[in-house]
Amino acid sequence: MVSENVLGKPKKYQGFSIDVLEALATYLGFKYEIYVAPDHKYGSPQDDGSWNGLIGELVFKRADIGISALTITPDRENVVDFTTRYMDYSVGVLLRKAEKTVDMFACLAPFDLSLWACIAGTVLLVGLLVYLLNWLNPPRLQMGSMTSTTLYNSMWFVYGSFVQQGGEIPYTTLATRLMMGAWWLFALIVISSYTANLAAFLTITRIENSIQ
């Protein structure tokens, strides 16, 4: 950038590239004069194969060194030699950090609402089937006891099995045991999937687009 522009005197420049040039001049013992390319361009190939701008000044040997924030491209490397690049930059967009909100129902996030509804309906359906199977072939248990096979106890037993808490009702019929075996396998798969999704949901930060 131009640091001084006094009328009638050469322009003076400043910046990181100028500091590098000053260090090189001191180390190697040479003098230099800075001038801007006549067309004020970086340099691009023309239709006749020549170059304009800064690259053109180097190609036609009107300049010994070109100093600028110049992008290194394969076409330019074919006609001039570049030093090792010493600066990289990119364009970014700054956004305000989103405010974190506490959701008391975050434990329900791993599954969709429709899936939770299906699971609740399955618990009721399996509980009803277990009750009907025991009603068709009842075990020898005293009615009204803690282990009686009422509809309420059947529902509670199925729900307890789903949340891996067990139950107190000894179902002895083969059909009921086959039903509960399939239900336990289903519960194992659902609980494992829920645990994995919940762990991923709590550990991975989800990026939300605050702008469109």
Coordinates of N, CA and C in Angstrom, one line a residue:
M1 N 0.9 -1.2 0.0 CA 0.0 0.0 0.0 C 0.9 1.2 0.0
V2 N 0.3 2.3 -0.5 CA 1.1 3.6 -0.6 C 1.1 4.2 0.8
S3 N 2.3 4.5 1.3 CA 2.4 5.1 2.6 C 2.5 6.6 2.5
E4 N 3.2 7.1 1.5 CA 3.3 8.5 1.3 C 3.2 8.8 -0.2
N5 N 2.6 10.0 -0.5 CA 2.4 10.4 -1.9 C 2.6 11.9 -2.0
V6 N 3.9 12.3 -1.8 CA 4.2 13.7 -1.9 C 4.4 14.1 -3.3
L7 N 3.8 15.2 -3.7 CA 3.8 15.7 -5.0 C 5.2 16.0 -5.5
G8 N 5.6 15.4 -6.6 CA 7.0 15.6 -7.2 C 8.0 14.6 -6.7
K9 N 7.6 13.7 -5.8 CA 8.5 12.7 -5.2 C 8.0 11.3 -5.5
P10 N 8.9 10.3 -5.6 CA 8.4 8.9 -5.8 C 7.6 8.4 -4.7
K11 N 6.6 7.6 -5.0 CA 5.8 7.0 -4.0 C 6.5 6.1 -3.1
K12 N 6.1 6.1 -1.9 CA 6.7 5.1 -0.9 C 5.6 4.1 -0.5
Y13 N 6.1 2.9 -0.3 CA 5.1 1.8 -0.1 C 5.5 1.2 1.3
Q14 N 4.5 0.5 1.8 CA 4.7 -0.2 3.1 C 3.8 -1.5 3.1
G15 N 4.1 -2.4 3.9 CA 3.4 -3.6 4.0 C 4.4 -4.8 4.2
F16 N 3.8 -6.0 4.4 CA 4.6 -7.1 4.6 C 5.6 -7.5 3.5
S17 N 5.1 -7.4 2.2 CA 5.9 -7.7 1.1 C 7.1 -6.7 1.0
I18 N 6.8 -5.4 1.4 CA 7.9 -4.4 1.3 C 8.9 -4.7 2.4
D19 N 8.5 -5.2 3.6 CA 9.5 -5.6 4.6 C 10.3 -6.8 4.1
V20 N 9.7 -7.7 3.4 CA 10.5 -8.8 2.9 C 11.5 -8.3 1.9
L21 N 11.1 -7.4 1.0 CA 12.0 -6.8 0.0 C 13.1 -6.1 0.6
E22 N 12.9 -5.3 1.7 CA 13.9 -4.6 2.4 C 14.9 -5.5 3.0
A23 N 14.4 -6.6 3.6 CA 15.3 -7.6 4.2 C 16.2 -8.3 3.1
L24 N 15.6 -8.6 2.0 CA 16.4 -9.2 0.9 C 17.5 -8.2 0.4
A25 N 17.1 -7.0 0.2 CA 18.0 -6.0 -0.3 C 19.2 -5.8 0.7
T26 N 18.9 -5.8 2.0 CA 20.0 -5.7 3.0 C 20.9 -6.9 3.0
Y27 N 20.3 -8.1 2.9 CA 21.0 -9.3 2.9 C 21.8 -9.6 1.7
L28 N 21.3 -9.3 0.5 CA 22.0 -9.6 -0.7 C 22.7 -8.3 -1.3
G29 N 22.4 -7.2 -0.8 CA 23.2 -6.0 -1.2 C 22.8 -5.4 -2.5
F30 N 21.5 -5.2 -2.8 CA 21.1 -4.6 -4.0 C 20.2 -3.5 -3.8
K31 N 20.1 -2.6 -4.8 CA 19.1 -1.5 -4.7 C 18.0 -1.7 -5.6
Y32 N 16.9 -1.1 -5.4 CA 15.7 -1.4 -6.2 C 14.8 -0.1 -6.3
E33 N 14.0 -0.2 -7.3 CA 13.0 0.9 -7.5 C 11.7 0.3 -7.8
I34 N 10.7 0.7 -7.1 CA 9.3 0.1 -7.2 C 8.5 0.9 -8.2
Y35 N 7.8 0.3 -9.1 CA 6.9 1.0 -10.0 C 5.7 0.1 -10.2
V36 N 4.6 0.6 -10.5 CA 3.3 -0.1 -10.7 C 3.2 -0.4 -12.2
A37 N 2.7 -1.6 -12.5 CA 2.5 -2.0 -13.9 C 1.6 -1.0 -14.6
P38 N 2.0 -0.6 -15.8 CA 1.2 0.5 -16.5 C -0.3 0.2 -16.6
D39 N -0.7 -1.0 -16.9 CA -2.1 -1.3 -17.0 C -2.8 -1.6 -15.7
H40 N -2.0 -1.6 -14.6 CA -2.6 -1.8 -13.2 C -3.3 -3.2 -13.1
K41 N -2.7 -4.2 -13.8 CA -3.3 -5.5 -13.7 C -2.3 -6.5 -13.2
Y42 N -2.8 -7.7 -12.7 CA -1.9 -8.7 -12.2 C -1.2 -9.5 -13.3
G43 N -2.0 -9.8 -14.4 CA -1.4 -10.5 -15.5 C -2.2 -11.6 -15.9
S44 N -2.6 -11.6 -17.2 CA -3.4 -12.7 -17.8 C -3.0 -12.9 -19.2
P45 N -3.1 -14.1 -19.8 CA -2.7 -14.3 -21.1 C -3.7 -13.7 -22.1
Q46 N -3.1 -13.2 -23.2 CA -3.8 -12.5 -24.3 C -4.1 -13.5 -25.4
D47 N -4.9 -13.0 -26.4 CA -5.2 -13.9 -27.5 C -4.0 -14.2 -28.4
D48 N -3.0 -13.3 -28.4 CA -1.8 -13.5 -29.3 C -0.7 -14.2 -28.5
G49 N -1.0 -14.7 -27.3 CA 0.0 -15.5 -26.5 C 0.8 -14.7 -25.6
S50 N 0.7 -13.3 -25.6 CA 1.5 -12.5 -24.7 C 0.7 -12.3 -23.4
W51 N 1.4 -11.7 -22.5 CA 0.8 -11.4 -21.2 C 0.8 -9.9 -20.9
N52 N -0.2 -9.5 -20.1 CA -0.3 -8.1 -19.7 C 0.0 -8.0 -18.2
G53 N -0.1 -6.8 -17.6 CA 0.0 -6.6 -16.2 C 1.4 -7.0 -15.7
L54 N 1.4 -7.4 -14.4 CA 2.7 -7.7 -13.7 C 3.5 -8.8 -14.4
I55 N 2.7 -9.9 -14.8 CA 3.4 -11.0 -15.4 C 4.0 -10.6 -16.8
G56 N 3.3 -9.7 -17.5 CA 3.9 -9.2 -18.8 C 5.2 -8.4 -18.6
E57 N 5.3 -7.6 -17.5 CA 6.5 -6.9 -17.2 C 7.7 -7.8 -17.0
L58 N 7.4 -8.9 -16.3 CA 8.4 -9.9 -16.1 C 8.8 -10.7 -17.4
V59 N 7.8 -11.1 -18.1 CA 8.0 -11.8 -19.3 C 8.9 -11.0 -20.3
F60 N 8.6 -9.7 -20.5 CA 9.3 -8.9 -21.4 C 10.5 -8.3 -20.8
K61 N 10.9 -8.7 -19.6 CA 12.1 -8.3 -18.9 C 12.2 -6.8 -18.7
R62 N 11.1 -6.2 -18.5 CA 11.1 -4.8 -18.1 C 11.2 -4.7 -16.6
A63 N 11.0 -5.8 -15.9 CA 11.1 -5.8 -14.4 C 11.9 -7.0 -14.0
D64 N 12.6 -7.0 -12.9 CA 13.3 -8.1 -12.4 C 12.5 -8.9 -11.4
I65 N 11.7 -8.3 -10.6 CA 11.0 -9.0 -9.6 C 9.6 -8.4 -9.5
G66 N 8.6 -9.2 -9.4 CA 7.2 -8.8 -9.2 C 6.8 -9.1 -7.7
I67 N 6.3 -8.0 -7.1 CA 5.8 -8.2 -5.7 C 4.4 -7.8 -5.6
S68 N 3.5 -8.7 -5.2 CA 2.1 -8.4 -5.2 C 1.4 -9.6 -4.5
A69 N 0.2 -9.3 -4.1 CA -0.7 -10.4 -3.6 C -1.2 -11.2 -4.8
L70 N -0.3 -11.9 -5.4 CA -0.5 -12.6 -6.7 C -0.9 -14.0 -6.5
T71 N -1.9 -14.5 -7.2 CA -2.3 -15.9 -7.1 C -1.5 -16.7 -8.0
I72 N -1.0 -17.8 -7.4 CA -0.1 -18.8 -8.2 C -1.0 -19.7 -9.0
T73 N -0.9 -19.6 -10.3 CA -1.7 -20.5 -11.2 C -0.8 -21.3 -12.1
P74 N -1.3 -22.4 -12.6 CA -0.4 -23.2 -13.6 C 0.0 -22.4 -14.8
D75 N -0.9 -21.6 -15.3 CA -0.6 -20.8 -16.5 C 0.6 -19.8 -16.2
R76 N 0.5 -19.2 -15.1 CA 1.5 -18.2 -14.7 C 2.9 -18.9 -14.4
E77 N 2.8 -20.1 -13.8 CA 4.0 -20.8 -13.5 C 4.7 -21.3 -14.8
N78 N 4.0 -21.4 -15.9 CA 4.7 -21.8 -17.2 C 5.6 -20.7 -17.7
V79 N 5.4 -19.4 -17.3 CA 6.1 -18.3 -17.9 C 7.0 -17.6 -16.9
V80 N 6.7 -17.7 -15.6 CA 7.6 -17.1 -14.6 C 7.8 -18.0 -13.4
D81 N 8.8 -17.8 -12.6 CA 9.1 -18.6 -11.4 C 8.6 -17.9 -10.2
F82 N 7.9 -18.6 -9.4 CA 7.3 -18.1 -8.1 C 8.2 -18.5 -7.0
T83 N 8.3 -17.7 -5.9 CA 8.9 -18.1 -4.7 C 7.9 -19.0 -3.9
T84 N 8.4 -19.6 -2.9 CA 7.5 -20.3 -2.0 C 6.4 -19.4 -1.4
R85 N 5.2 -19.8 -1.5 CA 4.1 -18.9 -1.0 C 4.3 -18.7 0.5
Y86 N 4.0 -17.5 0.9 CA 4.2 -17.2 2.4 C 2.9 -16.7 3.0
M87 N 1.8 -16.7 2.2 CA 0.5 -16.2 2.8 C -0.6 -16.9 2.1
D88 N -1.5 -17.5 2.9 CA -2.8 -18.0 2.3 C -3.9 -17.3 3.0
Y89 N -5.0 -17.1 2.3 CA -6.1 -16.4 2.9 C -7.4 -16.9 2.2
S90 N -8.5 -16.8 2.9 CA -9.8 -17.2 2.3 C -10.8 -16.3 2.8
V91 N -12.0 -16.3 2.2 CA -13.1 -15.5 2.6 C -14.0 -16.3 3.5
G92 N -14.4 -15.7 4.6 CA -15.3 -16.3 5.6 C -16.4 -15.4 6.0
V93 N -17.4 -16.0 6.6 CA -18.6 -15.3 7.1 C -18.7 -15.5 8.6
L94 N -18.7 -14.4 9.3 CA -18.8 -14.4 10.8 C -20.3 -14.4 11.2
L95 N -20.6 -15.3 12.1 CA -22.0 -15.3 12.6 C -22.0 -15.2 14.1
R96 N -23.0 -14.7 14.7 CA -23.1 -14.6 16.1 C -23.4 -16.0 16.7
K97 N -22.7 -16.4 17.7 CA -22.9 -17.7 18.3 C -24.3 -17.9 18.8
A98 N -24.9 -19.0 18.4 CA -26.3 -19.3 18.8 C -26.4 -19.5 20.3
E99 N -27.4 -19.0 20.9 CA -27.6 -19.2 22.3 C -28.1 -20.6 22.6
K100 N -27.6 -21.2 23.6 CA -27.9 -22.6 23.9 C -29.2 -22.6 24.8
T101 N -30.1 -23.4 24.4 CA -31.4 -23.5 25.2 C -31.5 -24.9 25.8
V102 N -32.0 -25.0 27.0 CA -32.2 -26.2 27.7 C -33.6 -26.8 27.4
D103 N -33.6 -28.0 26.8 CA -34.8 -28.7 26.5 C -35.1 -29.8 27.5
M104 N -36.2 -29.7 28.2 CA -36.4 -30.8 29.2 C -36.9 -32.1 28.5
F105 N -37.2 -32.0 27.3 CA -37.7 -33.2 26.5 C -36.6 -33.7 25.6
A106 N -35.3 -33.4 25.9 CA -34.2 -33.8 25.1 C -34.1 -35.3 25.0
C107 N -34.5 -36.0 26.1 CA -34.4 -37.5 26.1 C -35.3 -38.1 25.0
L108 N -36.3 -37.4 24.5 CA -37.1 -37.9 23.5 C -36.6 -37.6 22.1
A109 N -35.5 -36.9 22.0 CA -35.0 -36.4 20.7 C -34.5 -37.6 19.8
P110 N -33.9 -38.7 20.3 CA -33.4 -39.7 19.4 C -34.4 -40.3 18.5
F111 N -35.7 -40.4 18.9 CA -36.7 -41.0 18.1 C -37.8 -39.9 17.7
D112 N -38.4 -40.1 16.6 CA -39.4 -39.2 16.2 C -40.7 -39.4 17.0
L113 N -41.6 -38.5 16.9 CA -42.8 -38.6 17.7 C -43.7 -39.8 17.2
S114 N -43.6 -40.0 15.8 CA -44.4 -41.1 15.3 C -43.9 -42.4 15.8
L115 N -42.5 -42.5 15.9 CA -42.0 -43.8 16.4 C -42.3 -44.0 17.9
W116 N -42.3 -42.9 18.7 CA -42.7 -43.1 20.1 C -44.2 -43.6 20.2
A117 N -45.0 -43.0 19.3 CA -46.4 -43.4 19.3 C -46.6 -44.9 18.9
C118 N -45.7 -45.3 17.9 CA -45.8 -46.8 17.5 C -45.3 -47.7 18.6
I119 N -44.3 -47.2 19.4 CA -43.8 -48.1 20.5 C -44.9 -48.2 21.6
A120 N -45.5 -47.0 21.9 CA -46.6 -47.1 22.9 C -47.7 -48.0 22.4
G121 N -48.1 -47.9 21.2 CA -49.2 -48.7 20.6 C -48.8 -50.2 20.7
T122 N -47.5 -50.5 20.4 CA -47.0 -51.9 20.5 C -47.1 -52.4 21.9
V123 N -46.7 -51.6 22.9 CA -46.8 -52.0 24.3 C -48.2 -52.4 24.6
L124 N -49.2 -51.6 24.2 CA -50.6 -51.9 24.5 C -51.1 -53.1 23.8
L125 N -50.6 -53.3 22.5 CA -51.1 -54.4 21.7 C -50.5 -55.8 22.3
V126 N -49.2 -55.8 22.6 CA -48.6 -57.0 23.2 C -49.2 -57.3 24.5
G127 N -49.4 -56.3 25.4 CA -50.1 -56.5 26.6 C -51.5 -57.1 26.5
L128 N -52.2 -56.7 25.5 CA -53.5 -57.2 25.3 C -53.4 -58.7 24.8
L129 N -52.5 -59.0 23.9 CA -52.3 -60.3 23.4 C -51.9 -61.3 24.5
V130 N -51.0 -60.8 25.4 CA -50.6 -61.6 26.5 C -51.8 -61.9 27.4
Y131 N -52.6 -61.0 27.7 CA -53.8 -61.2 28.5 C -54.7 -62.2 27.8
L132 N -55.0 -62.0 26.5 CA -55.9 -63.0 25.8 C -55.3 -64.4 25.8
L133 N -54.0 -64.5 25.6 CA -53.4 -65.9 25.7 C -53.6 -66.5 27.0
N134 N -53.4 -65.7 28.1 CA -53.6 -66.3 29.4 C -55.1 -66.5 29.8
W135 N -55.9 -65.7 29.1 CA -57.4 -65.9 29.4 C -57.9 -67.2 28.7
L136 N -57.3 -67.5 27.5 CA -57.7 -68.7 26.8 C -57.1 -69.9 27.5
N137 N -55.9 -69.8 28.1 CA -55.3 -70.9 28.8 C -54.7 -70.4 30.1
P138 N -55.5 -70.2 31.0 CA -55.1 -69.5 32.3 C -54.2 -70.4 33.1
P139 N -53.2 -69.9 33.7 CA -52.3 -70.6 34.7 C -53.1 -70.7 36.0
R140 N -52.6 -71.6 36.8 CA -53.3 -71.9 38.1 C -52.8 -70.9 39.1
L141 N -53.3 -69.7 39.1 CA -53.0 -68.6 40.0 C -54.2 -68.1 40.7
Q142 N -54.0 -67.6 42.0 CA -55.2 -67.1 42.7 C -55.5 -65.7 42.2
M143 N -56.8 -65.5 41.8 CA -57.2 -64.2 41.3 C -57.1 -63.1 42.4
G144 N -56.7 -61.9 42.0 CA -56.5 -60.8 43.0 C -55.2 -60.8 43.7
S145 N -54.3 -61.7 43.4 CA -53.0 -61.7 44.0 C -52.1 -60.8 43.2
M146 N -50.9 -60.6 43.7 CA -49.9 -59.8 43.0 C -49.5 -60.4 41.7
T147 N -49.7 -61.7 41.6 CA -49.2 -62.4 40.4 C -50.4 -62.8 39.5
S148 N -51.5 -62.2 39.7 CA -52.7 -62.6 38.9 C -52.5 -62.0 37.5
T149 N -53.1 -62.7 36.5 CA -53.0 -62.4 35.1 C -54.1 -61.5 34.6
T150 N -54.3 -60.4 35.3 CA -55.3 -59.4 34.9 C -54.8 -58.6 33.7
L151 N -55.7 -57.8 33.1 CA -55.2 -57.0 32.0 C -54.2 -55.9 32.5
Y152 N -54.5 -55.4 33.6 CA -53.6 -54.4 34.2 C -52.2 -55.0 34.4
N153 N -52.1 -56.2 35.1 CA -50.9 -56.8 35.3 C -50.1 -57.2 34.0
S154 N -50.9 -57.6 33.0 CA -50.3 -58.0 31.7 C -49.6 -56.8 31.1
M155 N -50.4 -55.6 31.1 CA -49.8 -54.4 30.5 C -48.6 -54.0 31.3
W156 N -48.6 -54.1 32.6 CA -47.5 -53.7 33.4 C -46.3 -54.6 33.2
F157 N -46.5 -55.9 33.0 CA -45.5 -56.8 32.8 C -44.8 -56.5 31.5
V158 N -45.6 -56.3 30.4 CA -45.0 -56.0 29.1 C -44.2 -54.7 29.2
Y159 N -44.7 -53.6 29.8 CA -44.0 -52.4 30.0 C -42.7 -52.6 30.7
G160 N -42.8 -53.3 31.8 CA -41.6 -53.6 32.6 C -40.5 -54.3 31.8
S161 N -41.0 -55.2 31.0 CA -40.0 -56.0 30.2 C -39.4 -55.0 29.1
F162 N -40.1 -54.1 28.6 CA -39.6 -53.2 27.6 C -38.5 -52.3 28.2
V163 N -38.7 -51.8 29.4 CA -37.7 -50.9 30.0 C -36.7 -51.7 30.8
Q164 N -36.7 -53.0 30.6 CA -35.7 -53.9 31.2 C -35.7 -53.9 32.7
Q165 N -36.9 -54.0 33.2 CA -37.1 -54.1 34.7 C -37.7 -55.4 35.1
G166 N -38.1 -56.3 34.2 CA -38.6 -57.6 34.6 C -40.1 -57.5 35.0
G167 N -40.6 -58.5 35.6 CA -41.9 -58.6 36.1 C -42.1 -59.7 37.1
E168 N -43.3 -59.8 37.7 CA -43.5 -60.8 38.7 C -44.4 -62.0 38.3
I169 N -45.0 -61.8 37.1 CA -46.0 -62.8 36.7 C -45.3 -64.0 36.1
P170 N -45.5 -65.2 36.6 CA -44.8 -66.4 36.0 C -45.7 -67.0 34.9
Y171 N -45.5 -66.5 33.6 CA -46.3 -67.1 32.5 C -45.7 -68.4 32.1
T172 N -46.5 -69.5 32.3 CA -46.1 -70.8 32.1 C -46.5 -71.5 30.8
T173 N -47.5 -70.8 30.1 CA -47.9 -71.4 28.9 C -46.9 -71.2 27.7
L174 N -46.9 -72.1 26.8 CA -45.9 -72.1 25.7 C -46.2 -70.9 24.8
A175 N -47.4 -70.6 24.5 CA -47.8 -69.5 23.6 C -47.3 -68.2 24.2
T176 N -47.6 -68.0 25.5 CA -47.2 -66.8 26.1 C -45.7 -66.6 26.2
R177 N -45.0 -67.7 26.4 CA -43.5 -67.6 26.5 C -42.9 -67.3 25.1
L178 N -43.5 -67.8 24.0 CA -43.1 -67.5 22.7 C -43.3 -66.0 22.4
M179 N -44.5 -65.5 22.8 CA -44.8 -64.1 22.6 C -43.9 -63.2 23.4
M180 N -43.6 -63.5 24.6 CA -42.7 -62.7 25.4 C -41.3 -62.8 24.9
G181 N -40.9 -64.0 24.4 CA -39.5 -64.1 23.8 C -39.3 -63.2 22.7
A182 N -40.3 -63.1 21.8 CA -40.2 -62.2 20.6 C -40.3 -60.7 21.1
W183 N -41.1 -60.5 22.1 CA -41.1 -59.1 22.6 C -39.8 -58.7 23.3
W184 N -39.2 -59.6 24.0 CA -37.9 -59.2 24.6 C -36.8 -58.9 23.5
L185 N -36.8 -59.7 22.4 CA -35.9 -59.5 21.3 C -36.2 -58.1 20.7
F186 N -37.5 -57.8 20.5 CA -37.8 -56.5 20.0 C -37.4 -55.3 20.9
A187 N -37.6 -55.5 22.2 CA -37.2 -54.5 23.2 C -35.7 -54.3 23.2
L188 N -34.9 -55.4 23.0 CA -33.5 -55.3 23.0 C -33.0 -54.5 21.9
I189 N -33.6 -54.7 20.7 CA -33.2 -53.9 19.5 C -33.5 -52.4 19.7
V190 N -34.8 -52.2 20.2 CA -35.2 -50.8 20.3 C -34.4 -50.0 21.4
I191 N -34.1 -50.7 22.5 CA -33.3 -50.0 23.6 C -31.9 -49.8 23.1
S192 N -31.3 -50.7 22.4 CA -29.9 -50.5 21.9 C -29.9 -49.4 20.9
S193 N -30.9 -49.3 20.0 CA -30.9 -48.2 19.0 C -31.1 -46.9 19.7
Y194 N -32.0 -46.8 20.7 CA -32.2 -45.6 21.5 C -31.0 -45.1 22.2
T195 N -30.2 -46.1 22.8 CA -29.0 -45.7 23.6 C -28.0 -45.1 22.6
A196 N -27.8 -45.8 21.5 CA -26.8 -45.3 20.5 C -27.2 -43.9 20.0
N197 N -28.4 -43.7 19.6 CA -28.9 -42.4 19.1 C -28.8 -41.3 20.2
L198 N -29.1 -41.7 21.4 CA -29.0 -40.7 22.5 C -27.6 -40.3 22.8
A199 N -26.7 -41.2 22.7 CA -25.2 -40.9 22.9 C -24.7 -40.0 21.8
A200 N -25.1 -40.3 20.6 CA -24.7 -39.4 19.5 C -25.3 -38.1 19.6
F201 N -26.6 -38.0 20.0 CA -27.3 -36.7 20.1 C -26.7 -35.8 21.2
L202 N -26.2 -36.4 22.3 CA -25.6 -35.6 23.4 C -24.2 -35.2 23.1
T203 N -23.5 -36.0 22.3 CA -22.0 -35.7 22.2 C -21.7 -34.9 20.9
I204 N -22.5 -35.1 19.9 CA -22.2 -34.4 18.6 C -22.9 -33.0 18.6
T205 N -22.2 -32.0 18.3 CA -22.8 -30.6 18.2 C -23.4 -30.5 16.9
R206 N -24.7 -30.2 16.8 CA -25.4 -30.1 15.6 C -25.4 -28.6 15.1
I207 N -24.9 -28.4 13.9 CA -24.8 -27.1 13.3 C -26.2 -26.7 12.7
E208 N -26.6 -25.6 13.3 CA -27.9 -25.0 12.8 C -27.6 -23.7 12.0
N209 N -28.2 -23.6 10.8 CA -28.1 -22.4 10.0 C -28.9 -21.3 10.5
S210 N -28.2 -20.3 11.1 CA -29.0 -19.1 11.6 C -29.4 -18.1 10.5
I211 N -28.8 -18.3 9.3 CA -29.2 -17.4 8.2 C -29.5 -18.3 7.0
Q212 N -30.3 -17.7 6.1 CA -30.7 -18.4 4.9 C -30.3 -17.6 3.7

